[in-house]
PDB file of C-alpha atoms in Angstrom:
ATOM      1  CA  UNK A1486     193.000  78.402 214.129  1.00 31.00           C
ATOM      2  CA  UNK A1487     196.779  78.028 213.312  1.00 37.00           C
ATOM      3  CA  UNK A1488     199.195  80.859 212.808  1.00 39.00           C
ATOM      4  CA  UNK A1489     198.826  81.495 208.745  1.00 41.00           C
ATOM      5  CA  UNK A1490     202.432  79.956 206.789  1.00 44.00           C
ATOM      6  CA  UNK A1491     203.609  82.068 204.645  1.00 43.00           C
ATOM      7  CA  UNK A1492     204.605  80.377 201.285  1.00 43.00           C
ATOM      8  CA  UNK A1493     207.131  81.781 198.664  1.00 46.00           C
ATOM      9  CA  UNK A1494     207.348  80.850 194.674  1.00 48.00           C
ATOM     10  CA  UNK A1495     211.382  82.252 194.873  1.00 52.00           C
ATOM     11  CA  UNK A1496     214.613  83.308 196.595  1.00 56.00           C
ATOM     12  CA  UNK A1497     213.813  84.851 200.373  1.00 61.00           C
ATOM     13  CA  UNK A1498     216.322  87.624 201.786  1.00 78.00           C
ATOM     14  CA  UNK A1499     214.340  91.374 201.475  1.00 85.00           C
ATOM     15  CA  UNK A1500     215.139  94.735 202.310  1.00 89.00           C
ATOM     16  CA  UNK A1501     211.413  95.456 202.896  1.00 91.00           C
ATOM     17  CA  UNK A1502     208.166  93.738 203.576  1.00 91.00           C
ATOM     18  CA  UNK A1503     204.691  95.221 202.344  1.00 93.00           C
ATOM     19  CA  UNK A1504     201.535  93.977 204.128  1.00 93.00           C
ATOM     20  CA  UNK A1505     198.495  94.337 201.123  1.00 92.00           C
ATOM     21  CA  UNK A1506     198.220  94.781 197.584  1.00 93.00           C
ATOM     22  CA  UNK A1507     195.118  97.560 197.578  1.00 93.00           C
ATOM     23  CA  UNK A1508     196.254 101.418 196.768  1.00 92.00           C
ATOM     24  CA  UNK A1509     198.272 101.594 199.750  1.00 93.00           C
ATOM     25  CA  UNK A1510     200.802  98.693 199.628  1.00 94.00           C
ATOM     26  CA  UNK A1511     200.642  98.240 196.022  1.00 94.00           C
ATOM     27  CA  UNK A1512     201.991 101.998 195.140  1.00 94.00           C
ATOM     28  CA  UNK A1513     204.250 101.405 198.388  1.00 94.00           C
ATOM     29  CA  UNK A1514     205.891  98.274 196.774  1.00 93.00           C
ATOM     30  CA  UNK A1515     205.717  99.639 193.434  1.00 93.00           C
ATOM     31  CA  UNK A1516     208.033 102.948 194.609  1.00 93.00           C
ATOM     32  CA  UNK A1517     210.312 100.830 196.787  1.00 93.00           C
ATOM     33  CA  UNK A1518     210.649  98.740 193.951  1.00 91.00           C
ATOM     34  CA  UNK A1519     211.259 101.607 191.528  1.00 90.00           C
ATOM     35  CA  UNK A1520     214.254 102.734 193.804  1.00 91.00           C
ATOM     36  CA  UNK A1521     215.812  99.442 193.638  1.00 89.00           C
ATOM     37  CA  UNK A1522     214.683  97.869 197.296  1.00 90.00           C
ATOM     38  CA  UNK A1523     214.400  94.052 196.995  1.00 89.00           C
ATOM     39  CA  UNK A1524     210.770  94.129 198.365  1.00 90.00           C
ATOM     40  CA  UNK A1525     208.425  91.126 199.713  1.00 90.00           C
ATOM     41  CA  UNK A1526     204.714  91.693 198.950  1.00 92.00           C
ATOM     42  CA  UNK A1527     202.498  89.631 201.385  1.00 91.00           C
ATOM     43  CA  UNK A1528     198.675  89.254 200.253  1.00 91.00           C
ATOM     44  CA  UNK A1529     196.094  86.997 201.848  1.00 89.00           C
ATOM     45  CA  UNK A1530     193.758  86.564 198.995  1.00 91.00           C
ATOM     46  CA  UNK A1531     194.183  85.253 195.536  1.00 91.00           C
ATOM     47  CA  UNK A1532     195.167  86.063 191.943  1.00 92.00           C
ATOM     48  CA  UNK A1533     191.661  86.881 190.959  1.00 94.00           C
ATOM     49  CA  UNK A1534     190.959  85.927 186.797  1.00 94.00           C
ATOM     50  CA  UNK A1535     188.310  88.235 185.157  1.00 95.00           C
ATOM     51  CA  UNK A1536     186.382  85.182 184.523  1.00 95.00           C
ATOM     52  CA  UNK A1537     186.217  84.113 188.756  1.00 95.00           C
ATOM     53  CA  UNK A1538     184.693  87.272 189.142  1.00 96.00           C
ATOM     54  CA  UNK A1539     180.846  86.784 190.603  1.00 96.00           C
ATOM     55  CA  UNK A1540     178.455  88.361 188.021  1.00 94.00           C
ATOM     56  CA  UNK A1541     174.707  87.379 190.081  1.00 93.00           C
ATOM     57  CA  UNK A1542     173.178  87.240 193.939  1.00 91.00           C
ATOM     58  CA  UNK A1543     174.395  83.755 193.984  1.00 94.00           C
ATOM     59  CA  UNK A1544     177.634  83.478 193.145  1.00 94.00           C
ATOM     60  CA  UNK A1545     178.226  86.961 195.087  1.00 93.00           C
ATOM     61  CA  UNK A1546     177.292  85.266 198.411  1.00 93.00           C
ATOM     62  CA  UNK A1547     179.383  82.263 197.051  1.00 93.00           C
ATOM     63  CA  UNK A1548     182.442  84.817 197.516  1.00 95.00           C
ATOM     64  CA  UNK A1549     181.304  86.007 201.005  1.00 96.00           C
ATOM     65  CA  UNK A1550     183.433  85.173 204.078  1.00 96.00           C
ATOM     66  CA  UNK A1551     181.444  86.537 207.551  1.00 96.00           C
ATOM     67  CA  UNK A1552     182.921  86.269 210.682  1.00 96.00           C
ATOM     68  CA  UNK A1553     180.982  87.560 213.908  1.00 95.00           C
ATOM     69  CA  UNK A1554     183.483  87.917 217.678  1.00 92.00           C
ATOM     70  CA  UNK A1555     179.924  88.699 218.474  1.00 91.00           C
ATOM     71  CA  UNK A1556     178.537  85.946 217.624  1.00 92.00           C
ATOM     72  CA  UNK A1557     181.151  83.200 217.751  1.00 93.00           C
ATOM     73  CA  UNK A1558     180.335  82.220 214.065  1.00 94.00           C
ATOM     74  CA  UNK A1559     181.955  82.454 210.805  1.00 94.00           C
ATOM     75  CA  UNK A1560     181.436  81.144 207.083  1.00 94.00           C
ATOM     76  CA  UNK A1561     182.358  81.118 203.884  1.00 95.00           C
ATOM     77  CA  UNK A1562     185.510  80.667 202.032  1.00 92.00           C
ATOM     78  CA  UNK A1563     188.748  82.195 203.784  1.00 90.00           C
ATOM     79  CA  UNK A1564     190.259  82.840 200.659  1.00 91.00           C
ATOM     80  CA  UNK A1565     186.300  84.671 199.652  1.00 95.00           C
ATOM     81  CA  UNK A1566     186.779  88.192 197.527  1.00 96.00           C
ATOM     82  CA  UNK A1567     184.441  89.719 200.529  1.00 96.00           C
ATOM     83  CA  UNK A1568     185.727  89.943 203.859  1.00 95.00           C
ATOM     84  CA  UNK A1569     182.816  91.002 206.691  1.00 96.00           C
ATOM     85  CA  UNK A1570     184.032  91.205 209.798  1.00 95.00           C
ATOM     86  CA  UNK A1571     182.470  92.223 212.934  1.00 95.00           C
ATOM     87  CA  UNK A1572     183.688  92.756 216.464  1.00 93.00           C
ATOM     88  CA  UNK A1573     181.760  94.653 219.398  1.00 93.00           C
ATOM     89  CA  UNK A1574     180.120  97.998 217.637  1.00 94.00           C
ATOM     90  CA  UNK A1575     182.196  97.655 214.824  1.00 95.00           C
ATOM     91  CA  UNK A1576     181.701  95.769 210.760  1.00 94.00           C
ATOM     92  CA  UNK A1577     184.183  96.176 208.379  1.00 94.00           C
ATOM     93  CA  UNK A1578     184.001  95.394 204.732  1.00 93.00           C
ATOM     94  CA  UNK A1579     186.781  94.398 202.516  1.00 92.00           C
ATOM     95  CA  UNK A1580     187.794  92.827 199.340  1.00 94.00           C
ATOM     96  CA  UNK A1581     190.387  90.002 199.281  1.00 95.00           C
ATOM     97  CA  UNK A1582     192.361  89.201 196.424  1.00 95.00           C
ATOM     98  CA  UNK A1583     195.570  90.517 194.537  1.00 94.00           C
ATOM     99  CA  UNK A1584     194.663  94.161 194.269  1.00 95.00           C
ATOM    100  CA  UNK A1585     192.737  94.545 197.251  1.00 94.00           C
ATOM    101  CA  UNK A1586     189.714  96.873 197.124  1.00 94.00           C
ATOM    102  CA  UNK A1587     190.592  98.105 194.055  1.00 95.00           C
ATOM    103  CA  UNK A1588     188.913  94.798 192.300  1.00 96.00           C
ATOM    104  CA  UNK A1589     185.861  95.787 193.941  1.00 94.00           C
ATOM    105  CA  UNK A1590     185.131  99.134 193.802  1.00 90.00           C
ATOM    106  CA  UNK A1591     184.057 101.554 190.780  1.00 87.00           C
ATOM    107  CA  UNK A1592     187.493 103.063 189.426  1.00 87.00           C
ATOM    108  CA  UNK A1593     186.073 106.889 189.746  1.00 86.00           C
ATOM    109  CA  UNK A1594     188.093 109.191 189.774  1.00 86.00           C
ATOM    110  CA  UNK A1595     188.159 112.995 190.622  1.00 82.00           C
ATOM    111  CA  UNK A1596     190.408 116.060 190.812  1.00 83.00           C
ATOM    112  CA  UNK A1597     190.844 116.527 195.118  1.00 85.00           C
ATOM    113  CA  UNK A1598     188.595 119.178 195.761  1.00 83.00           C
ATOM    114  CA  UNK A1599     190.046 122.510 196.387  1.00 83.00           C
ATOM    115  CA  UNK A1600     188.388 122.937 199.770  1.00 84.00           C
ATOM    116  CA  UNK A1601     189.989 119.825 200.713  1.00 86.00           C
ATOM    117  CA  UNK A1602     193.671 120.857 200.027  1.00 86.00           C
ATOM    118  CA  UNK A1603     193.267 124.072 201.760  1.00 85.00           C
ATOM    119  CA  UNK A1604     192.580 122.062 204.942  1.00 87.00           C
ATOM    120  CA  UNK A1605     195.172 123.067 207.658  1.00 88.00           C
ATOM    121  CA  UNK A1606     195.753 119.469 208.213  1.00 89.00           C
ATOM    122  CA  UNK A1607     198.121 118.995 205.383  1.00 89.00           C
ATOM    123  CA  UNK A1608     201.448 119.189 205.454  1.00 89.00           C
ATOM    124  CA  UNK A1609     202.624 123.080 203.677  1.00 85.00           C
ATOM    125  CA  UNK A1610     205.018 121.206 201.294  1.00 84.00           C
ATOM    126  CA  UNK A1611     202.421 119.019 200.109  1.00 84.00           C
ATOM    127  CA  UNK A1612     200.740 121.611 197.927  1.00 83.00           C
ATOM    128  CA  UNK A1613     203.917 121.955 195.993  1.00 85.00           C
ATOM    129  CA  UNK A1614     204.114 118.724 194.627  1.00 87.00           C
ATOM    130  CA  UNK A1615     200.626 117.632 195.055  1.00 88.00           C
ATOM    131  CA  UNK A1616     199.330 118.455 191.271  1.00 89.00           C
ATOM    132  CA  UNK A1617     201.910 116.275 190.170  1.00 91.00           C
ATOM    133  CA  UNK A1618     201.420 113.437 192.620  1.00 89.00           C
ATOM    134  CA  UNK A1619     197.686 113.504 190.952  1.00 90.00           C
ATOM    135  CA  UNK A1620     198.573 113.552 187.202  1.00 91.00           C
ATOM    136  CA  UNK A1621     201.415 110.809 188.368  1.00 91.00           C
ATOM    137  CA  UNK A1622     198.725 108.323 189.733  1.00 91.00           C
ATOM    138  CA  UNK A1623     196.282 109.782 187.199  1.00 91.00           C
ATOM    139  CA  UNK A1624     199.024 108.478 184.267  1.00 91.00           C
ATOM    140  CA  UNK A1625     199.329 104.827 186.049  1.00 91.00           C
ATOM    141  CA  UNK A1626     196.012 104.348 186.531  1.00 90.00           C
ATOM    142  CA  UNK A1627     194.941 105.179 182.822  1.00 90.00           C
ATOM    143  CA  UNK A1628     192.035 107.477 183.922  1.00 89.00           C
ATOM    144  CA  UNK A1629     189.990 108.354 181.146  1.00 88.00           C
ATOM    145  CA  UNK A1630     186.595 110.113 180.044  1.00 84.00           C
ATOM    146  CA  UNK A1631     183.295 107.888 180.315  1.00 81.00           C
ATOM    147  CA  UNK A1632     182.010 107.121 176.543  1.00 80.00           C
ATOM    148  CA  UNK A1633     178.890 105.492 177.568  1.00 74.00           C
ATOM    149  CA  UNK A1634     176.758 105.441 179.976  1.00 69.00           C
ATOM    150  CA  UNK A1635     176.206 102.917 183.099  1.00 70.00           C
ATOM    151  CA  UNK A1636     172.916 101.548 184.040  1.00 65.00           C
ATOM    152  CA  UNK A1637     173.767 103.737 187.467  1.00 60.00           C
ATOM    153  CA  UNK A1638     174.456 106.825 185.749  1.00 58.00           C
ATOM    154  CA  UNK A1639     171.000 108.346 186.745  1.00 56.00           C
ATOM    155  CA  UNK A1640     171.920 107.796 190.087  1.00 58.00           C
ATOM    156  CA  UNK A1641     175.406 109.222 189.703  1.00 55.00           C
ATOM    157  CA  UNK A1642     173.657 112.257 188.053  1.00 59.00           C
ATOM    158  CA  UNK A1643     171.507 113.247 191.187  1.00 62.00           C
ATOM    159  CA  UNK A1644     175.195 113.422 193.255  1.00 56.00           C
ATOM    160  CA  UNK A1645     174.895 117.349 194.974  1.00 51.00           C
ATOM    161  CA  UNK A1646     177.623 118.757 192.664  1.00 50.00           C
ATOM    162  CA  UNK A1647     178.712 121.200 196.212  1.00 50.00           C
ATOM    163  CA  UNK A1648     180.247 117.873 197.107  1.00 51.00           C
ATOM    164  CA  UNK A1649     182.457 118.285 194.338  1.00 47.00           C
ATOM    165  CA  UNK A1650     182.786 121.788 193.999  1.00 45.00           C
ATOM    166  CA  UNK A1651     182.932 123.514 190.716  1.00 49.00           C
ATOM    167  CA  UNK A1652     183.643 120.070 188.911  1.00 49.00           C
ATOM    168  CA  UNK A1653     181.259 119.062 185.998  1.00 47.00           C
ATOM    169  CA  UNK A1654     180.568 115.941 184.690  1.00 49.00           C
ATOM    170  CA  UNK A1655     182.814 115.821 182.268  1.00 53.00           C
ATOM    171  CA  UNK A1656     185.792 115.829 184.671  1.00 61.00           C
ATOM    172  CA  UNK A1657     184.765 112.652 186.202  1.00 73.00           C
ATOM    173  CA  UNK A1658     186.665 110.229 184.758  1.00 86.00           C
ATOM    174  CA  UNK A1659     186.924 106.069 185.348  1.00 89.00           C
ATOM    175  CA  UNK A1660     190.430 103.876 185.887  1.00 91.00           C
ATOM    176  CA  UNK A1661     188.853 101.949 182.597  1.00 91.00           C
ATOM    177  CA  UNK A1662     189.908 100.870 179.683  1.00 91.00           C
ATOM    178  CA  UNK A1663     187.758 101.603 176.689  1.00 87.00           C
ATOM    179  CA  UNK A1664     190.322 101.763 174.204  1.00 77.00           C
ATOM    180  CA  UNK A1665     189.644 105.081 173.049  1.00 59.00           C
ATOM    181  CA  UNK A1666     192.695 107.322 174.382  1.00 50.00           C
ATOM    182  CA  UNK A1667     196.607 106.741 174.357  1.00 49.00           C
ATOM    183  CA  UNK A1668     197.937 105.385 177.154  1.00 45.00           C
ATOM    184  CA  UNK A1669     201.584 106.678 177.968  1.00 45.00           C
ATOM    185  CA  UNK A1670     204.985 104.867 176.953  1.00 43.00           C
ATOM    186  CA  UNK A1671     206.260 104.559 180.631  1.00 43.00           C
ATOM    187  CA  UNK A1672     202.721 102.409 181.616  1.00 45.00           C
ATOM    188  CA  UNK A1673     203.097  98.815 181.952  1.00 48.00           C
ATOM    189  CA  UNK A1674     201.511  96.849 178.649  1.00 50.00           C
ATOM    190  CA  UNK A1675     197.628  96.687 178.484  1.00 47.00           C
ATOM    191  CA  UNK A1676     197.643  94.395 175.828  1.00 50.00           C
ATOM    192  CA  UNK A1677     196.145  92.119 177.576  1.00 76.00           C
ATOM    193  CA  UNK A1678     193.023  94.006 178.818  1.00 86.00           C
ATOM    194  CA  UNK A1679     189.791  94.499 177.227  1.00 90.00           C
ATOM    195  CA  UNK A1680     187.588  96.801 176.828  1.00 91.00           C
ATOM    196  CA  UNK A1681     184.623  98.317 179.194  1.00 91.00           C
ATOM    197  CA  UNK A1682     181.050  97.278 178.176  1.00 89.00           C
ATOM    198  CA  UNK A1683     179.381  99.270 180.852  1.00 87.00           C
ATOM    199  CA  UNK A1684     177.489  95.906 182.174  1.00 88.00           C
ATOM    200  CA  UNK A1685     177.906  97.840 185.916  1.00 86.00           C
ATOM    201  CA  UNK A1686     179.894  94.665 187.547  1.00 92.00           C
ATOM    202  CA  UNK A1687     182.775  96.886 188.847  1.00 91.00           C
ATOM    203  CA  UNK A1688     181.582  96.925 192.111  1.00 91.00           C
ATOM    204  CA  UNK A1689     181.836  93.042 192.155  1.00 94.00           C
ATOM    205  CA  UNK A1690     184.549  93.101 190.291  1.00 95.00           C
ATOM    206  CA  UNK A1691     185.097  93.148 186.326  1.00 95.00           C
ATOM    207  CA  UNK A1692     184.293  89.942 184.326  1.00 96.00           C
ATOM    208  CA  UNK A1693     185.567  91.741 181.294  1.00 94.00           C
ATOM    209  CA  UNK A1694     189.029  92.587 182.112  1.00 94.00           C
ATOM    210  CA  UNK A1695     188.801  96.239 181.506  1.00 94.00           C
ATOM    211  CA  UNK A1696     189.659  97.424 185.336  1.00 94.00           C
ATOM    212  CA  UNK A1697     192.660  99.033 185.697  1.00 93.00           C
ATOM    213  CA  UNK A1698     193.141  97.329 189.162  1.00 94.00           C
ATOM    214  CA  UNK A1699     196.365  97.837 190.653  1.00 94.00           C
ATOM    215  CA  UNK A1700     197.387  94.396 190.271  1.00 93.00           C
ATOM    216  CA  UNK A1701     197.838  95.643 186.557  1.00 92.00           C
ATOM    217  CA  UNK A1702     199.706  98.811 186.735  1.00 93.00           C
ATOM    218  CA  UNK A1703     201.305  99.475 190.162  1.00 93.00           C
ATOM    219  CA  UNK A1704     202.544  96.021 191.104  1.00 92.00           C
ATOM    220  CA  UNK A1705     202.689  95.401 187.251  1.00 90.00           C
ATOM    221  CA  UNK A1706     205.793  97.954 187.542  1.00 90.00           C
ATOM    222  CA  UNK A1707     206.923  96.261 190.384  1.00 89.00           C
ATOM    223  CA  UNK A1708     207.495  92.959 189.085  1.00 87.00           C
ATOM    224  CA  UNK A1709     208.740  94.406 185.487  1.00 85.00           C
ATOM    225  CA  UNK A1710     211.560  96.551 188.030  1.00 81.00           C
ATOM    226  CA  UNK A1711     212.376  93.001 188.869  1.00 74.00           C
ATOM    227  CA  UNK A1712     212.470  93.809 192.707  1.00 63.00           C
ATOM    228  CA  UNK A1713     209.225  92.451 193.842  1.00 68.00           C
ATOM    229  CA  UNK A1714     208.452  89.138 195.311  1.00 69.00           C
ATOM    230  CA  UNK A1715     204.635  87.810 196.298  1.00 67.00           C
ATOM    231  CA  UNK A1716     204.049  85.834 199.347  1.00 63.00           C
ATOM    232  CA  UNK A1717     200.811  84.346 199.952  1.00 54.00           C
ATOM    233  CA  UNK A1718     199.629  83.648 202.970  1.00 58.00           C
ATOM    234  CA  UNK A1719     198.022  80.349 203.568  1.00 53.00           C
ATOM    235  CA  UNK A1720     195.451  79.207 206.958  1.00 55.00           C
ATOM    236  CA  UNK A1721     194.902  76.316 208.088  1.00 49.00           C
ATOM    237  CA  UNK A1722     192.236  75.199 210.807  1.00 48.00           C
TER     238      UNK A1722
END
């Protein structure tokens, strides 16, 4: 296999260089951005369309890429929204695509448990500013209260609440839209998303547009600050 080109749509010269669009590189580009850094974005995968999303068994596998060190084998598209990789005693799963695993996974989100920030392992000034880091990402993300119920939720209802200490269910709350709460002036524009149906394809991504993936809020405010340029990188055998 070939070293991977990278390809720009623009003007090249950048005071930074983020590697990944998932929650990590997309709120990294979207801050750098924020501050005025001319910043590079580099994503392998594609600009996934709610439509391209696989909604059955077949197309699913369609969008698998597998490759085996232990094996010597490997299939599937490299460009595929699921990445399995596996190498000695280790597999790792990931999602592929603008917006990285947050395409793929189920948007829930929770209040960090107190247990959790009491850990010794934090930094001490974190606890300062960490309710407001929460409500901040809460705020960009859209979170809001569940209106109907998933075809999982009896599964989600056997969940040993300890895990989530004294949280109840009404504090869990999805990175949805369902177009029932105000979102806030400073978001990027959601006019173009729709709204949750509860069909339970998040985890495969959302054929309805109604994800708040970070590809439409984070990097969304990146590309509005006008200091954020995509590169895509492109493999060739």
């Amino acid at each position: 296999m070939e070293k991977p080109d990278m390809v720009f749509n623009g003007h090249d010269g950048y005071e930074a260089v983020v590697v990944g669009s998932g929650y990590g590189g997309s709120v990294a580009a979207c801050r750098l951005s924020m501050a005025g850094v001319k910043v590079c974005l580099v994503e392998k995968g594609q600009k996934w369309e709610a439509k391209d999303f696989p909604t059955n068994s077949f197309k699913i596998i369609s969008a698998l890429r597998m490759e085996s060190q232990n094996l010597g084998v490997s299939f599937g598209p490299k460009d595929a929204l699921f990445q399995v990789y596996e190498q000695n005693d280790s597999l790792a799963a990931m999602a592929c695509g603008l917006g990285g695993g947050s395409l793929v996974n189920a948007r829930v989100m929770v209040p960090t448990p107190v247990r959790t920030r009491r850990s010794s392992k934090w930094p001490k000034e974190w606890e300062t500013d960490w309710d407001s880091c929460e409500a901040s990402a809460a705020t960009m993300m859209r979170i809001q209260s569940v209106p109907l119920q998933f075809p999982i939720a009896k599964i989600m209802k056997q969940i040993d609440v300890v895990e989530v200490e004294h949280m109840v269910q009404d504090s869990i709350k999805l990175s949805m839209n369902f177009d029932i709460e105000d979102s806030s002036s400073r978001l990027p524009k959601h006019q173009n998303m729709d709204t949750c149906i509860g069909c339970g394809n998040c985890l495969a991504g959302c054929p309805y547009n109604a994800k708040n993936s970070t590809d439409k809020n984070y990097l969304a405010s990146a590309i509005q600050a006008c200091a954020l340029q995509l590169g895509i990188l492109e493999e060739s055998d």
